[in-house]
Coordinates of C-alpha atoms and ligand atoms in Angstrom, one line a residue:
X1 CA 91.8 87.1 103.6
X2 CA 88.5 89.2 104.4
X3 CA 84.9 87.5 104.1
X4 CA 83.8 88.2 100.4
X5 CA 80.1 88.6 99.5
X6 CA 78.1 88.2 96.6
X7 CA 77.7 90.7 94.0
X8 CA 74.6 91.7 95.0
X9 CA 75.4 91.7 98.6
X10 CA 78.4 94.3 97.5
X11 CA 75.8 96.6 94.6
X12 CA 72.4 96.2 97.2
X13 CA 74.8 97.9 100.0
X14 CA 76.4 100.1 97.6
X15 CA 73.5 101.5 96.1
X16 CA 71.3 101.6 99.7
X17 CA 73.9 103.8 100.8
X18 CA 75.7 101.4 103.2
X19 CA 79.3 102.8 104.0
X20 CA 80.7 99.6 105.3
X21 CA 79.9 97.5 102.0
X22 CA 81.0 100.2 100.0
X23 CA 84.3 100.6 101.8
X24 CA 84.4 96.2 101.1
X25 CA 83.6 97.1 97.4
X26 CA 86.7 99.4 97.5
X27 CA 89.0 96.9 98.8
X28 CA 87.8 94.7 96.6
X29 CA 88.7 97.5 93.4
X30 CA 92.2 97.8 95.0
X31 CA 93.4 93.7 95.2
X32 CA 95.2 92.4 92.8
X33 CA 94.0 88.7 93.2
X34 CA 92.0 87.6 89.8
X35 CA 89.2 86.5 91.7
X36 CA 88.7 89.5 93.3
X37 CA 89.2 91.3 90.1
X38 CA 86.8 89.7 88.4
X39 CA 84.1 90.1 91.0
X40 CA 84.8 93.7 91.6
X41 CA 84.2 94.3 87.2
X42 CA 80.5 92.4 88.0
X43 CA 80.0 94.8 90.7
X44 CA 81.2 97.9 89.2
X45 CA 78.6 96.4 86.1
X46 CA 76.0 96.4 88.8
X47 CA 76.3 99.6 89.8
X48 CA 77.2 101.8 86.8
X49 CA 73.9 102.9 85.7
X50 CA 73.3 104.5 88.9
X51 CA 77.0 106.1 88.5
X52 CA 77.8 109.6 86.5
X53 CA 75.7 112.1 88.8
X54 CA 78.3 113.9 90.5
X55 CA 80.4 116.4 90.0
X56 CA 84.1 115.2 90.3
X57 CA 86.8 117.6 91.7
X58 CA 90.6 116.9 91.8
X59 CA 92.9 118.8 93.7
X60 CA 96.4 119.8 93.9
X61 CA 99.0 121.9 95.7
X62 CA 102.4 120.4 97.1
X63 CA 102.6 119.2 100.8
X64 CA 101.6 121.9 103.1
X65 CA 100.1 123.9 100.9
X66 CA 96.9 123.5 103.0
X67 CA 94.7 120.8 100.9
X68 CA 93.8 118.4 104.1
X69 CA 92.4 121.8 105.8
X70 CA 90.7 123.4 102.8
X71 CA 88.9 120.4 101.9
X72 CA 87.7 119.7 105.1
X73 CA 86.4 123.6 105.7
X74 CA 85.0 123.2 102.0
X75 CA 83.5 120.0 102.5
X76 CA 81.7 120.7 105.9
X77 CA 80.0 123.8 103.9
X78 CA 78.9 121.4 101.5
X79 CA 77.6 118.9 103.5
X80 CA 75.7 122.3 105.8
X81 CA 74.0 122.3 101.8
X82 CA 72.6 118.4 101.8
X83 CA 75.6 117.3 99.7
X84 CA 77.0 113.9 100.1
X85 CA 80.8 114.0 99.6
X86 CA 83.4 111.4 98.7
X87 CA 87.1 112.3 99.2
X88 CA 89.2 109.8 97.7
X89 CA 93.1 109.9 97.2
X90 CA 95.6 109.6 94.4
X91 CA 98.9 109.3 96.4
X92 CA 101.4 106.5 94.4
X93 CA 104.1 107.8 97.0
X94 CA 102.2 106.3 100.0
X95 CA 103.9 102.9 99.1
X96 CA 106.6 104.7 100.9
X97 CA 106.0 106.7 103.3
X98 CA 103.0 104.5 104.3
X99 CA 100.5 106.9 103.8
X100 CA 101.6 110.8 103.2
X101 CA 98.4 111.8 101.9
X102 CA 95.1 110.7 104.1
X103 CA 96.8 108.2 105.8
X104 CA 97.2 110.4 108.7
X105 CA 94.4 109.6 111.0
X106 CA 94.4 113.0 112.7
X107 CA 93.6 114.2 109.2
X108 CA 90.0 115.8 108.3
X109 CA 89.1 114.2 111.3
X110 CA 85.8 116.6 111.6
X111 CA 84.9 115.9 108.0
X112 CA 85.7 112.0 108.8
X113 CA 83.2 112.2 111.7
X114 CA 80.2 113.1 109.2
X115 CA 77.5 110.8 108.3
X116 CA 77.5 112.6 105.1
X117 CA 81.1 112.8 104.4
X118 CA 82.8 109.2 102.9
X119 CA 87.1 109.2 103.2
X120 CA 89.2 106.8 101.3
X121 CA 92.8 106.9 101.8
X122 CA 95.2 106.1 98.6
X123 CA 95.7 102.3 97.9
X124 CA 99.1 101.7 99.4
X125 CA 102.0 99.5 97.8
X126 CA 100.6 99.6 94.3
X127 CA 102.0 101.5 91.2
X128 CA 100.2 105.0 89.2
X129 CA 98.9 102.5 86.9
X130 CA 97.3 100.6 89.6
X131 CA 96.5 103.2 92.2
X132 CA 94.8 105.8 89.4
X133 CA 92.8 103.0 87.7
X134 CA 91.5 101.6 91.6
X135 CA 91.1 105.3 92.2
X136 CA 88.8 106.0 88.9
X137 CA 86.4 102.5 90.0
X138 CA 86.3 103.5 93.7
X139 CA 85.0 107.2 92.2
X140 CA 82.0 105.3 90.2
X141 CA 81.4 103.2 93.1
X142 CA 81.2 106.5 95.7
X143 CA 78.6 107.8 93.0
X144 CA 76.3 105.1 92.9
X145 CA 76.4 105.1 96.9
X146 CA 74.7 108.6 96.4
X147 CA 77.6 110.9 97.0
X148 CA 76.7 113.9 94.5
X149 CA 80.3 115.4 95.3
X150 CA 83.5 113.5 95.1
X151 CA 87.5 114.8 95.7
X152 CA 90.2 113.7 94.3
X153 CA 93.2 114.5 96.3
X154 CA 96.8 114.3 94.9
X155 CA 99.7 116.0 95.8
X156 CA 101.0 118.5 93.5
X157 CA 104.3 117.6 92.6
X158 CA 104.5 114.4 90.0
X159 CA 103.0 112.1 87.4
X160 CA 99.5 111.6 89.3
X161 CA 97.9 114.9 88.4
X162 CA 97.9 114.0 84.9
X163 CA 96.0 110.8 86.0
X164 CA 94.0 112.6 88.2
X165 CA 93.0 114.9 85.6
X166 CA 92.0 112.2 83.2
X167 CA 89.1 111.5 85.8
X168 CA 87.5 114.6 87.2
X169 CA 85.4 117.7 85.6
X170 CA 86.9 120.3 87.6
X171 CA 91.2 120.2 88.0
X172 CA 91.4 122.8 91.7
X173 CA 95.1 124.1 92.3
X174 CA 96.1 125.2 95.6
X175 CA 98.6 127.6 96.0
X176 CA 100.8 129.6 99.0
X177 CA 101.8 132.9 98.4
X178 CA 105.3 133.8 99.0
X179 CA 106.8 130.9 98.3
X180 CA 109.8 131.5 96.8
X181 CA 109.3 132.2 93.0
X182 CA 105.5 132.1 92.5
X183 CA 105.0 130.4 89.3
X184 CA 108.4 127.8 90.2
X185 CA 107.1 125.5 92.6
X186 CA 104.7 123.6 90.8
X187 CA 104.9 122.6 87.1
X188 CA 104.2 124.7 84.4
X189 CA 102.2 122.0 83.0
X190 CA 100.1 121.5 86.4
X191 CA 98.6 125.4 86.3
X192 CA 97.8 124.8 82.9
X193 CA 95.7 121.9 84.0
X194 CA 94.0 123.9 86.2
X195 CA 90.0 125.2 86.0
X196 CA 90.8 127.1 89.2
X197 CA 93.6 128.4 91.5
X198 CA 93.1 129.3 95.0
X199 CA 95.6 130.9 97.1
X200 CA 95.8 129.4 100.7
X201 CA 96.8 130.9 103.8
X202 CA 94.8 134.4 103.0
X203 CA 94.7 135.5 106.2
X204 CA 96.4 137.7 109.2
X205 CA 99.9 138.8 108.1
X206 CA 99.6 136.8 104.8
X207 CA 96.7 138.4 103.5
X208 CA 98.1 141.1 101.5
X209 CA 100.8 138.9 99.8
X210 CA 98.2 136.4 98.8
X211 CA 96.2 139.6 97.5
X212 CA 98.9 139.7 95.3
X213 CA 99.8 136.2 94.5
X214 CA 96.2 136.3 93.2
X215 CA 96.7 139.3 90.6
X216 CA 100.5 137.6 89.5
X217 CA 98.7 134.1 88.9
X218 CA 95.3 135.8 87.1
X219 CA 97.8 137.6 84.6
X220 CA 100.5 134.3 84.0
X221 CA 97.3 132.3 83.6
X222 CA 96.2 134.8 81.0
X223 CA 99.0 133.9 78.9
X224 CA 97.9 130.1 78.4
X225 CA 96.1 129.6 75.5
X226 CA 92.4 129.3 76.1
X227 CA 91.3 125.6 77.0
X228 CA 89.1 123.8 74.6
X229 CA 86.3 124.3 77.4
X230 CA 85.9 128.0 76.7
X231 CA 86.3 128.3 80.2
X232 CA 88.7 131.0 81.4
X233 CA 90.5 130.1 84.7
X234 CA 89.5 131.7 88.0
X235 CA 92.3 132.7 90.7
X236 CA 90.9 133.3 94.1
X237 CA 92.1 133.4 97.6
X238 CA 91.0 131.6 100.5
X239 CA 91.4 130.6 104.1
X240 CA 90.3 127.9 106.0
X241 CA 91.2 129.0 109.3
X242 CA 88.8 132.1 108.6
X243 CA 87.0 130.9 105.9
X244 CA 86.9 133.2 103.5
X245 CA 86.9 132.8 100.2
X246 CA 86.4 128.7 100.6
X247 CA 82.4 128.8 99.6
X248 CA 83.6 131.5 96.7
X249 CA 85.7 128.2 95.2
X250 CA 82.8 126.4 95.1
X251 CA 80.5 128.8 93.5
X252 CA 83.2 128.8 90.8
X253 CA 83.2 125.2 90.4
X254 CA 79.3 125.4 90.1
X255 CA 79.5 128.0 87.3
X256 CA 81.6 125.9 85.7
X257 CA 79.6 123.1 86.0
X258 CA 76.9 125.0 84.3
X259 CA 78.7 126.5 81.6
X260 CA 80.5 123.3 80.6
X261 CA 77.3 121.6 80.4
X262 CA 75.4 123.8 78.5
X263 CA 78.2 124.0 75.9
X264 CA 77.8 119.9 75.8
X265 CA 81.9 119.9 76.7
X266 CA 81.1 118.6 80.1
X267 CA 79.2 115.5 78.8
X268 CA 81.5 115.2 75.5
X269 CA 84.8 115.0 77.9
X270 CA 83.5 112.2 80.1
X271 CA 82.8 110.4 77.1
X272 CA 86.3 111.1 75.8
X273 CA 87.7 109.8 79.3
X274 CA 85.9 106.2 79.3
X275 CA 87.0 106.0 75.5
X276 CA 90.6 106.7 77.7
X277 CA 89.8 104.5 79.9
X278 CA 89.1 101.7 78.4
X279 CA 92.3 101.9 76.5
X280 CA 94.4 102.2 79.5
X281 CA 92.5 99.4 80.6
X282 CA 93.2 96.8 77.6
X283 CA 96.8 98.3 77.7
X284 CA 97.5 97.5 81.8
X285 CA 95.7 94.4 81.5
X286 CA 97.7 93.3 78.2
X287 CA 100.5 94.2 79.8
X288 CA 100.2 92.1 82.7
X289 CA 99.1 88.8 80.5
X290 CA 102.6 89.9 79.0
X291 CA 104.7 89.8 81.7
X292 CA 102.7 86.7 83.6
X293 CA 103.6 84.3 80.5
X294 CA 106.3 81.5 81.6
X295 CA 108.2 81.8 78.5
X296 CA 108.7 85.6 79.0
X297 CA 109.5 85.1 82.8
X298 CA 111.9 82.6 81.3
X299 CA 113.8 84.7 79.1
X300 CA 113.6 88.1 80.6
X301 CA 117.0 88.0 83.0
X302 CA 118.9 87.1 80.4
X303 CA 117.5 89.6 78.4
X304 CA 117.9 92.4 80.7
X305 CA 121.2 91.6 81.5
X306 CA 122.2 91.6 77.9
X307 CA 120.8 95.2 76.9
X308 CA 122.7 96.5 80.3
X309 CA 125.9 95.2 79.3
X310 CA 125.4 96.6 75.7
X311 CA 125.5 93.4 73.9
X312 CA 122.1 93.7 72.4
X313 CA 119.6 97.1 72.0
X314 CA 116.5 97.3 74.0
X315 CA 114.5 97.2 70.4
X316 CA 116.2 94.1 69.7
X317 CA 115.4 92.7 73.0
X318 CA 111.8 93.9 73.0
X319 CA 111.3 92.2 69.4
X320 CA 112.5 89.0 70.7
X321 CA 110.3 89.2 73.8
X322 CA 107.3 89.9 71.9
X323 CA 107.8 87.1 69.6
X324 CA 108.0 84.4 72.0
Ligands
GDP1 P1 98.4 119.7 103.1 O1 99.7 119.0 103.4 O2 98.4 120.4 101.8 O3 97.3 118.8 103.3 O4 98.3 120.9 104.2 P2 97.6 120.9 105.6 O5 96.1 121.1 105.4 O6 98.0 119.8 106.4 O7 98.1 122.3 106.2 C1 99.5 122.5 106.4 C2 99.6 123.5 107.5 O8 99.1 124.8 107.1 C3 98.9 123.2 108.8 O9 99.7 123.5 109.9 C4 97.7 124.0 108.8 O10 97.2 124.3 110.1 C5 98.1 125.3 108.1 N1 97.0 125.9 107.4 C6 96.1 125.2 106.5 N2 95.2 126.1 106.0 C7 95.5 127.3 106.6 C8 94.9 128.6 106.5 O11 93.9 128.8 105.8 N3 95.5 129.6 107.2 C9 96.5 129.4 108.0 N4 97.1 130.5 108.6 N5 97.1 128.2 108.1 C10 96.6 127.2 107.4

């Protein structure tokens, strides 16, 4: 097992701005071990004041879609404007694959390079639940370390949006043109998720079609009904090989920012996410006192067995469970 440190070893580092201790604190956010649990809550304790001041990004699009490269051509423009950025991942298939998203060391490796620029793979062998609430405490612990910009990366094709979405300000949706059917490949409930939707690849002989990818997503978005932010959804296109359109995103992201927080929805919905979050978090964690009990260890085979063989209903079976 790693060295451990205090907790004010881990929050003095965090909060001087010390990338290795923060990448410690991390590790310790993402173990499962009790001990380590319970020092990483004292930590994150430590450190929340000097948490909330940054503006929190996710973004989407399905594997290939360009994500890896946009973020890195957005990022280094946003480091060129003194911004500190955190990129963090919410990848529950990289149990798997061992690493699909950000695991790949030849990934953003220009962005990786910066002094500036903090990248945190997804938590490997560990389940939504785990990885998205790991994901959520490494986000507060990247904004205490000063980082006034932090990514959320997910790829756009299963349950971890929604979990993703639960945690930033801003939901980014990156799309290809041509693809097939435009609006089939990602979830209908995915674009209406989305603040923003950029379409990738705009350049040389895919220009045009992502000219009118743009016009076919601005009018299907049109049809949603109008997000309790007020805020109307912005389809752009981009490329990152050019770079066009990649600072335009941003500039939408900061009118957004603006807007939202005038209105007081930008402040009220990260309330309405801890109030989430702290749910989740009595719900996992009651969960898991559930299933550690001896009796319910005990008594679970024989349980499961029965309600797959039909000789008792899972209600039944739950009910007994519960009133061990
Ligand atoms: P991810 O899987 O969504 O992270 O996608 P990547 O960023 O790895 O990009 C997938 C492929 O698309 C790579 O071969 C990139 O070089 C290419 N690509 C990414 N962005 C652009 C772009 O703006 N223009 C062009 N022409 N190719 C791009």
């Amino acid at each position: 097992m790693a060295k451990r440190f205090s907790v004010d070893e881990y929050a003095d580092g965090i909060l001087a701005g010390n990338r290795v201790r923060l990448s410690q604190a991390i590790t310790l956010v993402e173990s499962t071990l009790p001990t380590d649990q319970q020092l990483a809550q004292q930590v994150l304790d430590r450190v929340l004041p000097y948490s909330g001041r940054s503006v929190r990004v996710g973004i989407t699009g399905v594997p290939g879609v360009g994500k890896s490269t946009f973020i890195e051509a957005l990022g280094l423009a946003l480091l060129a404007q003194n911004k500190r950025l955190a990129v963090l991942a919410v990848d529950p298939t990289s149990q798997r694959s061992g690493g699909s998203i950000l695991g790949d060391k030849t990934r953003m490796n220009v962005l990786a390079a910066q002094q500036q620029a903090y990248i945190r793979p997804s938590p490997a062998g560990r389940s939504l639940g785990g990885v998205t609430r790991s994901t959520r405490e490494a986000l507060i612990l990247c904004e205490a370390a000063g980082h006034d910009v932090i990514f959320v990366e997910t790829v756009g094709v299963g349950q971890s949006e929604t979990a993703v979405h639960g945690m930033v300000d801003f939901f980014l949706l990156l799309m290809l043109a041509g693809a097939g059917d435009e609006l089939q490949g990602i979830k209908k409930g995915i674009m209406e998720m989305a603040d923003a939707v950029t379409i990738t690849k705009a350049d040389g002989q895919n220009e045009l079609a992502a000219k009118l990818a743009r016009r076919e997503y601005q009018n299907a978005l049109h049809l949603f009904p109008l997000a309790q932010s007020g805020w109307n959804p912005v389809v752009t296109t981009s490329s990152a090989v050019t770079g066009a359109g990649v600072a335009e995103v941003w500039q939408v992201v900061e009118k957004y920012v603006q807007q939202t927080q005038e209105s007081g929805y930008f402040q009220r919905r990260r309330q309405e996410q801890n109030l989430h979050w702290l749910h989740e978090a009595v719900r996992q964690g009651l969960e898991e006192q559930f299933y550690a009990r001896a009796a319910v260890q005990q008594q679970l085979p024989t349980l499961r067995q029965q309600v797959l063989e039909g000789s008792k209903s899972a209600f039944g079976a739950a009910a007994e469970l519960l009133n061990l």
